[in-house]
Short mmCIF file of C-alpha atoms in Angstrom, two decimals:
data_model
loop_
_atom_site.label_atom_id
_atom_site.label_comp_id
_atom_site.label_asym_id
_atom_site.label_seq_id
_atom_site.Cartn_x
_atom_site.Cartn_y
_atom_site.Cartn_z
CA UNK A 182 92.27 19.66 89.17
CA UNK A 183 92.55 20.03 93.18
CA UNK A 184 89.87 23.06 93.48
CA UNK A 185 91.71 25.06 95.83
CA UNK A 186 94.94 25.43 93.44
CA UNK A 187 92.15 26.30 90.70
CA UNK A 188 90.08 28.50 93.04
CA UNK A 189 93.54 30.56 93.79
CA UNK A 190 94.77 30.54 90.02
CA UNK A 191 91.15 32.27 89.09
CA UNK A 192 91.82 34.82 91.73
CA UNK A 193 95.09 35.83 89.47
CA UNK A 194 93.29 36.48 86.40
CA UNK A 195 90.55 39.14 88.24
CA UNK A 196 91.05 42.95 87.34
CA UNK A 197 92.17 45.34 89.78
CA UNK A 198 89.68 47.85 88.72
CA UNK A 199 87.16 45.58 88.57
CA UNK A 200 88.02 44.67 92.14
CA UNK A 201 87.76 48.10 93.87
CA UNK A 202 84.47 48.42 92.34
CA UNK A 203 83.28 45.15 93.87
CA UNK A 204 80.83 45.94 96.77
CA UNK A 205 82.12 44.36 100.05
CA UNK A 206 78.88 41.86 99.97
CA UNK A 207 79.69 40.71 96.47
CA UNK A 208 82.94 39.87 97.70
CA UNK A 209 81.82 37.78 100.27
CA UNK A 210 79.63 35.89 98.30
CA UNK A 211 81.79 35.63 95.25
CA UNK A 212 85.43 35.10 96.60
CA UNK A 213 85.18 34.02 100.07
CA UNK A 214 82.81 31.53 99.50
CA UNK A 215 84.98 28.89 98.79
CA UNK A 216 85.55 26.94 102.12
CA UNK A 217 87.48 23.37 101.88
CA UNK A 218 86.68 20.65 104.39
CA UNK A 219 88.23 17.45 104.99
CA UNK A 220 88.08 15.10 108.07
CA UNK A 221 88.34 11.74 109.08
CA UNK A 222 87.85 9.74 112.12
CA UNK A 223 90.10 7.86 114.25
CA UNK A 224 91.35 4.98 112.78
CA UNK A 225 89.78 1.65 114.28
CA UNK A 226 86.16 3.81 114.91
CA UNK A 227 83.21 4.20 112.67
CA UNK A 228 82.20 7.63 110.42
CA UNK A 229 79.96 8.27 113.72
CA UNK A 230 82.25 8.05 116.48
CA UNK A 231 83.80 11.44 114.76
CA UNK A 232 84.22 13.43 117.64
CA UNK A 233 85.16 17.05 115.99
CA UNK A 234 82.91 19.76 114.72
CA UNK A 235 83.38 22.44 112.15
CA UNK A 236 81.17 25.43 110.93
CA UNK A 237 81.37 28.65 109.10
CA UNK A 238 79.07 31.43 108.48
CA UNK A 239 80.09 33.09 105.52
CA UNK A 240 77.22 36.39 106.17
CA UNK A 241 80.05 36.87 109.24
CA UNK A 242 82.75 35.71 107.81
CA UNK A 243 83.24 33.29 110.67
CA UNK A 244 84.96 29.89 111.02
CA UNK A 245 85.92 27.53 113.56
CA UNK A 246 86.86 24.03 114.61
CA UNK A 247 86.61 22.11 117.59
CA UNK A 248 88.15 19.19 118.69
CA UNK A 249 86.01 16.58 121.36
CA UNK A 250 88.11 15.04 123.43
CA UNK A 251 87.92 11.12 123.93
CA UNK A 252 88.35 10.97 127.45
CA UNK A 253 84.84 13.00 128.49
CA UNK A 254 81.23 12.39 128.19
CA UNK A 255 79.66 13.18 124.68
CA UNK A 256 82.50 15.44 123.55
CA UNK A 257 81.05 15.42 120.18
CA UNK A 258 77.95 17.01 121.34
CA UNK A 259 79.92 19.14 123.27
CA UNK A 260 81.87 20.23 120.52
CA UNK A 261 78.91 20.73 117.89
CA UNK A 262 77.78 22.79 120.27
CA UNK A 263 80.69 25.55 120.70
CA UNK A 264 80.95 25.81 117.17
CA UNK A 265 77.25 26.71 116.66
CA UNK A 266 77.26 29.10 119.64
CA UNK A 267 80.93 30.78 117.86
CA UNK A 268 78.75 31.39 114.68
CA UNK A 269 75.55 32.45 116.47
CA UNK A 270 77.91 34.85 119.05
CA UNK A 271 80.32 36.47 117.41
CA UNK A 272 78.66 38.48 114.44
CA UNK A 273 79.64 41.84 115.48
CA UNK A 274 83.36 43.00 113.87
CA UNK A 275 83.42 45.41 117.35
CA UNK A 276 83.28 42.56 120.06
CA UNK A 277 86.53 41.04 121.45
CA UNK A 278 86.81 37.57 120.87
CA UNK A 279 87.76 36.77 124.68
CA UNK A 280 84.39 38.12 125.42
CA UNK A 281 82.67 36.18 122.58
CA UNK A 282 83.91 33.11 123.69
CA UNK A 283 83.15 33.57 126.96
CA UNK A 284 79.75 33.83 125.86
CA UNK A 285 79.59 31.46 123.57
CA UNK A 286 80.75 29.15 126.27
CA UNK A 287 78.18 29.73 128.61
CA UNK A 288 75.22 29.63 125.98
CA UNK A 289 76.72 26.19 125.15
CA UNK A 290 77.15 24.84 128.51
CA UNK A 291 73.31 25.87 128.95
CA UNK A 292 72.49 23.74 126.19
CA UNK A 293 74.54 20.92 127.17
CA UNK A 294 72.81 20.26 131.11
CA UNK A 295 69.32 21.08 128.84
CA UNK A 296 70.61 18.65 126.41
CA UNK A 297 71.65 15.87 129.08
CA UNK A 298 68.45 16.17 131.04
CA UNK A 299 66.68 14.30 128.17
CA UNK A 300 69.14 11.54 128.15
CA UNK A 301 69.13 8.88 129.96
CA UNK A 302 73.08 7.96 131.81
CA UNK A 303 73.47 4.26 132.75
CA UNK A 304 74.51 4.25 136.45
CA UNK A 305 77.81 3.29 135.95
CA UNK A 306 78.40 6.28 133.52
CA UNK A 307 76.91 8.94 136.04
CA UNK A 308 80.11 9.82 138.15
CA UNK A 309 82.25 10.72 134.53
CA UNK A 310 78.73 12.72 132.80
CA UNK A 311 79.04 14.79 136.13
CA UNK A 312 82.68 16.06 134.96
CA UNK A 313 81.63 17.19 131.97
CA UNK A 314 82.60 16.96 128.57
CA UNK A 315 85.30 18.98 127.42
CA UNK A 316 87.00 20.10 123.68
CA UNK A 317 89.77 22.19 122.30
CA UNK A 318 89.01 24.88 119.98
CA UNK A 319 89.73 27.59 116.90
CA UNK A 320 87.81 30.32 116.02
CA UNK A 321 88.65 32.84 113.27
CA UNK A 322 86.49 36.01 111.75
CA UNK A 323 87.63 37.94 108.92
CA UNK A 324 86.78 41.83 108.90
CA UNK A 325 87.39 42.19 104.62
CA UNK A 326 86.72 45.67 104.97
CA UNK A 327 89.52 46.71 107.26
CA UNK A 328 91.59 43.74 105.60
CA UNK A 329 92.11 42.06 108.98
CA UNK A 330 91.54 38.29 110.62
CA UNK A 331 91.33 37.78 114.37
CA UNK A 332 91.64 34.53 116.04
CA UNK A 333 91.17 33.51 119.27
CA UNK A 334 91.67 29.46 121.12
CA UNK A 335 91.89 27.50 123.86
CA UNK A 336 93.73 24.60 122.99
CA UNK A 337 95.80 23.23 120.16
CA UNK A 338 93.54 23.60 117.41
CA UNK A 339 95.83 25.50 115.24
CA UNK A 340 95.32 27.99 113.13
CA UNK A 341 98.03 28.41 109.87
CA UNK A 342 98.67 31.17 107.04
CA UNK A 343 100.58 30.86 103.93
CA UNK A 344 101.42 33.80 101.57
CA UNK A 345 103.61 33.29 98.63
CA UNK A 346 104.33 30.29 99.43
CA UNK A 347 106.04 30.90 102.79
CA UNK A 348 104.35 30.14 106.19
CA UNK A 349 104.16 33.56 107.69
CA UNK A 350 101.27 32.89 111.02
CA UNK A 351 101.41 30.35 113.57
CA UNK A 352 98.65 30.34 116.29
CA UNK A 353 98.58 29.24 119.36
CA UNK A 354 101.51 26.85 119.08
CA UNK A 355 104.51 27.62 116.65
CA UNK A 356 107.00 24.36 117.39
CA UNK A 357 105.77 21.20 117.19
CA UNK A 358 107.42 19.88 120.34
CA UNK A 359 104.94 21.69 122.57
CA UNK A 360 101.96 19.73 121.54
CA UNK A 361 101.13 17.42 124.90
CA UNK A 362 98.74 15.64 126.66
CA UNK A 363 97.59 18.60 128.61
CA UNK A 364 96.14 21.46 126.36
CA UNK A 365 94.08 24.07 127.59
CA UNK A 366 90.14 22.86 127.20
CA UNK A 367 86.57 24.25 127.23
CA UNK A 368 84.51 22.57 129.64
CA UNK A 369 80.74 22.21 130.14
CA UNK A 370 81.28 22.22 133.58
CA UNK A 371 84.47 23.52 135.10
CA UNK A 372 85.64 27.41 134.28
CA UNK A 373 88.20 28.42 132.10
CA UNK A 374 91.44 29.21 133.25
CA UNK A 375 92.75 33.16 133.08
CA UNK A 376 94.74 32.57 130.50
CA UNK A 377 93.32 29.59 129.08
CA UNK A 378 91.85 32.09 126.19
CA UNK A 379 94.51 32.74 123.78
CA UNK A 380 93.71 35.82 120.92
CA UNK A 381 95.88 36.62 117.98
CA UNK A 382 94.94 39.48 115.07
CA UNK A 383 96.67 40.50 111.86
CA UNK A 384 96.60 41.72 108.62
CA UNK A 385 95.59 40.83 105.62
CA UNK A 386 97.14 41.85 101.64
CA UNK A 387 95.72 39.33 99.84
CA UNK A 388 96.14 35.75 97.83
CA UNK A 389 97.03 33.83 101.52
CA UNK A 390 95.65 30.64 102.55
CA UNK A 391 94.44 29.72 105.83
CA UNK A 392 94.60 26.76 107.15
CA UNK A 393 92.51 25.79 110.44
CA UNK A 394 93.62 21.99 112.02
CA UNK A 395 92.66 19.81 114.64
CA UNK A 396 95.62 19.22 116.72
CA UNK A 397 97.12 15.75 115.26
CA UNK A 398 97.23 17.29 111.64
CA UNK A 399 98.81 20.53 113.32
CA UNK A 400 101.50 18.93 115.14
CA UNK A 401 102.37 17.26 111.56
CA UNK A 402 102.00 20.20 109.54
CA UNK A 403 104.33 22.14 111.88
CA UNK A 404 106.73 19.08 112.03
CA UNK A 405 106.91 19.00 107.90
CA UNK A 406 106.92 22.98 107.72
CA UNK A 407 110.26 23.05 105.79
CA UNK A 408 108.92 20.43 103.62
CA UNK A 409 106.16 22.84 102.94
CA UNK A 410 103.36 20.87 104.21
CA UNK A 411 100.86 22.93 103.37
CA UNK A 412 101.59 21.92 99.90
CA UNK A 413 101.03 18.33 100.88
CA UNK A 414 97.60 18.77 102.27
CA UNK A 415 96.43 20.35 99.15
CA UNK A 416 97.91 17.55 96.75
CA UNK A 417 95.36 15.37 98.59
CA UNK A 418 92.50 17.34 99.01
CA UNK A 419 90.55 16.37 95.79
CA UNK A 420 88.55 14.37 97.79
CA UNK A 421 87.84 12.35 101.00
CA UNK A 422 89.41 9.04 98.92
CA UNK A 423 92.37 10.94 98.11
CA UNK A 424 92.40 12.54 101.60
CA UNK A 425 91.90 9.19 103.51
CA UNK A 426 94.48 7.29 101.46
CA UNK A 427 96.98 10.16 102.64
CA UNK A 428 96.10 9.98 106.41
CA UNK A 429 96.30 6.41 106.72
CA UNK A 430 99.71 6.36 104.82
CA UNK A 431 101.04 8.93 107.83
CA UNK A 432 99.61 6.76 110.14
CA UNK A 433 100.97 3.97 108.74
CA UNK A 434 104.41 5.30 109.21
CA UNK A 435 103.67 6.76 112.71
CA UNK A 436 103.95 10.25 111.42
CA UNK A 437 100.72 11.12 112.60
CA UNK A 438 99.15 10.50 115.96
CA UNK A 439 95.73 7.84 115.47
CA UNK A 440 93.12 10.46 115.99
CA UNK A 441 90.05 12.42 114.49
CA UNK A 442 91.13 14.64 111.76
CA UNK A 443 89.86 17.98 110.95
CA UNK A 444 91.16 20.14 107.85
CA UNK A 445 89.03 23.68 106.79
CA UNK A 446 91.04 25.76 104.47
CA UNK A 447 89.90 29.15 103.39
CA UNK A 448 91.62 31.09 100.44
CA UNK A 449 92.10 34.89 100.06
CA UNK A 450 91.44 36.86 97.17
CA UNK A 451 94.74 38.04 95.41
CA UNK A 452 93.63 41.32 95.31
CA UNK A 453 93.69 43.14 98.58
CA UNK A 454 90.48 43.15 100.16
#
């Protein structure tokens, strides 16, 4: 059975009673700790040529993708590194996630010129290393005990929430038609933009599904909405056979643009938090 229709169907059959008198940390360990992950690289490169990153902390309550870009120097690096510093940062319910990114930024980009100053850059490679690498990027943090999520991003790493059945949270892009060539990036070199940051909150009642993307699977899961895509995703999510067979079929029919793709799915207890 795919385990995150069997995760949610469990949720169903816990007590109400027996919820309220659940201590906050037993919740976290008992009903948030089922986090999916899916990804697969670009078709035509090999399993390490990957260039996204994903990470949670479930003591926080944090998780987060980011997406390397192809074009820069060691964007996977680059990318590993924002989503450890997001996890590492942002552990305190009271900061604002601007501010947490901003930080987590620069504690990355420290680690990135410490990084590259043990590697050694053929000549010809120099001039592009010097620009930096760059990556777009999702970062959410759930506060159970105020029954809120915040999100913040630079980018089009999207971030997705179902509730009975209906897509009710779209963030940062809500049409698929403004996915470009262009997005907003975090750089290891050059600062980000004023309003390259973009932060969303909201609330939270209980049995939704949240769905963080890269930006290929984002632009297709917006593009199928009324087709309920989210309900696609998890027909294939069984496992990473299942899940390949389904991305190369898109691909195959030029639904689905040929690059890395990142799933993480995170389901809600029914019972309000």
């Amino acid at each position: 059975m795919n385990p995150i229709l069997k995760f949610t169907e469990l949720l169903k059959l816990f007590h109400p009673n027996d919820w309220f008198r659940t201590k906050k940390r037993e919740f976290e360990e008992m009903y948030l700790s089922n986090v999916f992950y899916m990804h697969v690289q670009k078709d035509g490169n090999e399993a390490h040529e990957y260039e996204d990153s994903y990470r949670h902390d479930m003591n926080n309550l944090l998780f987060c993708v980011a997406d390397g870009t192809t074009e820069s120097s060691f964007s996977k690096e680059w990318a590993d590194l924002l989503t450890e510093e997001f996890v590492n940062t942002s552990n305190h319910s009271k900061n604002d996630l601007k501010i947490v990114l901003r930080k987590m930024r620069k504690k990355a980009k420290n680690k990135w010129h410490n990084w590259l100053k043990n590697k050694t850059i053929p000549w010809h490679a120099e001039e592009k290393v010097k620009r930096g690498a760059d990556a777009a990027f999702i970062g959410l943090k759930i506060l159970p005990e105020i029954s809120v999520w915040k999100a913040v991003s630079v980018g089009d790493c999207c971030l997705f929430i179902i509730r009975d059945d209906k897509l009710i949270e779209k963030f940062p892009i809500e049409v698929d038609s403004d996915f470009d060539n262009t997005p907003s990036l975090i750089g290891s070199v050059f600062a980000l933009g004023k309003n390259d940051i973009k932060v969303k909150s909201g609330d939270l009642t209980g049995g939704e599904i949240i769905y963080l993307l890269s930006d290929a699977i984002a632009q297709w899961f917006l593009k199928n909405q009324k087709k309920q895509s989210w309900k696609i995703i998890n027909d294939n999510f069984e496992n990473k056979d299942i899940f390949q067979v389904f991305i190369d079929k898109l691909r195959k029919n030029k639904e689905i643009k040929n690059d890395d793709i990142t799933v993480m799915i995170i389901t809600i207890p029914h019972e309000r938090i």
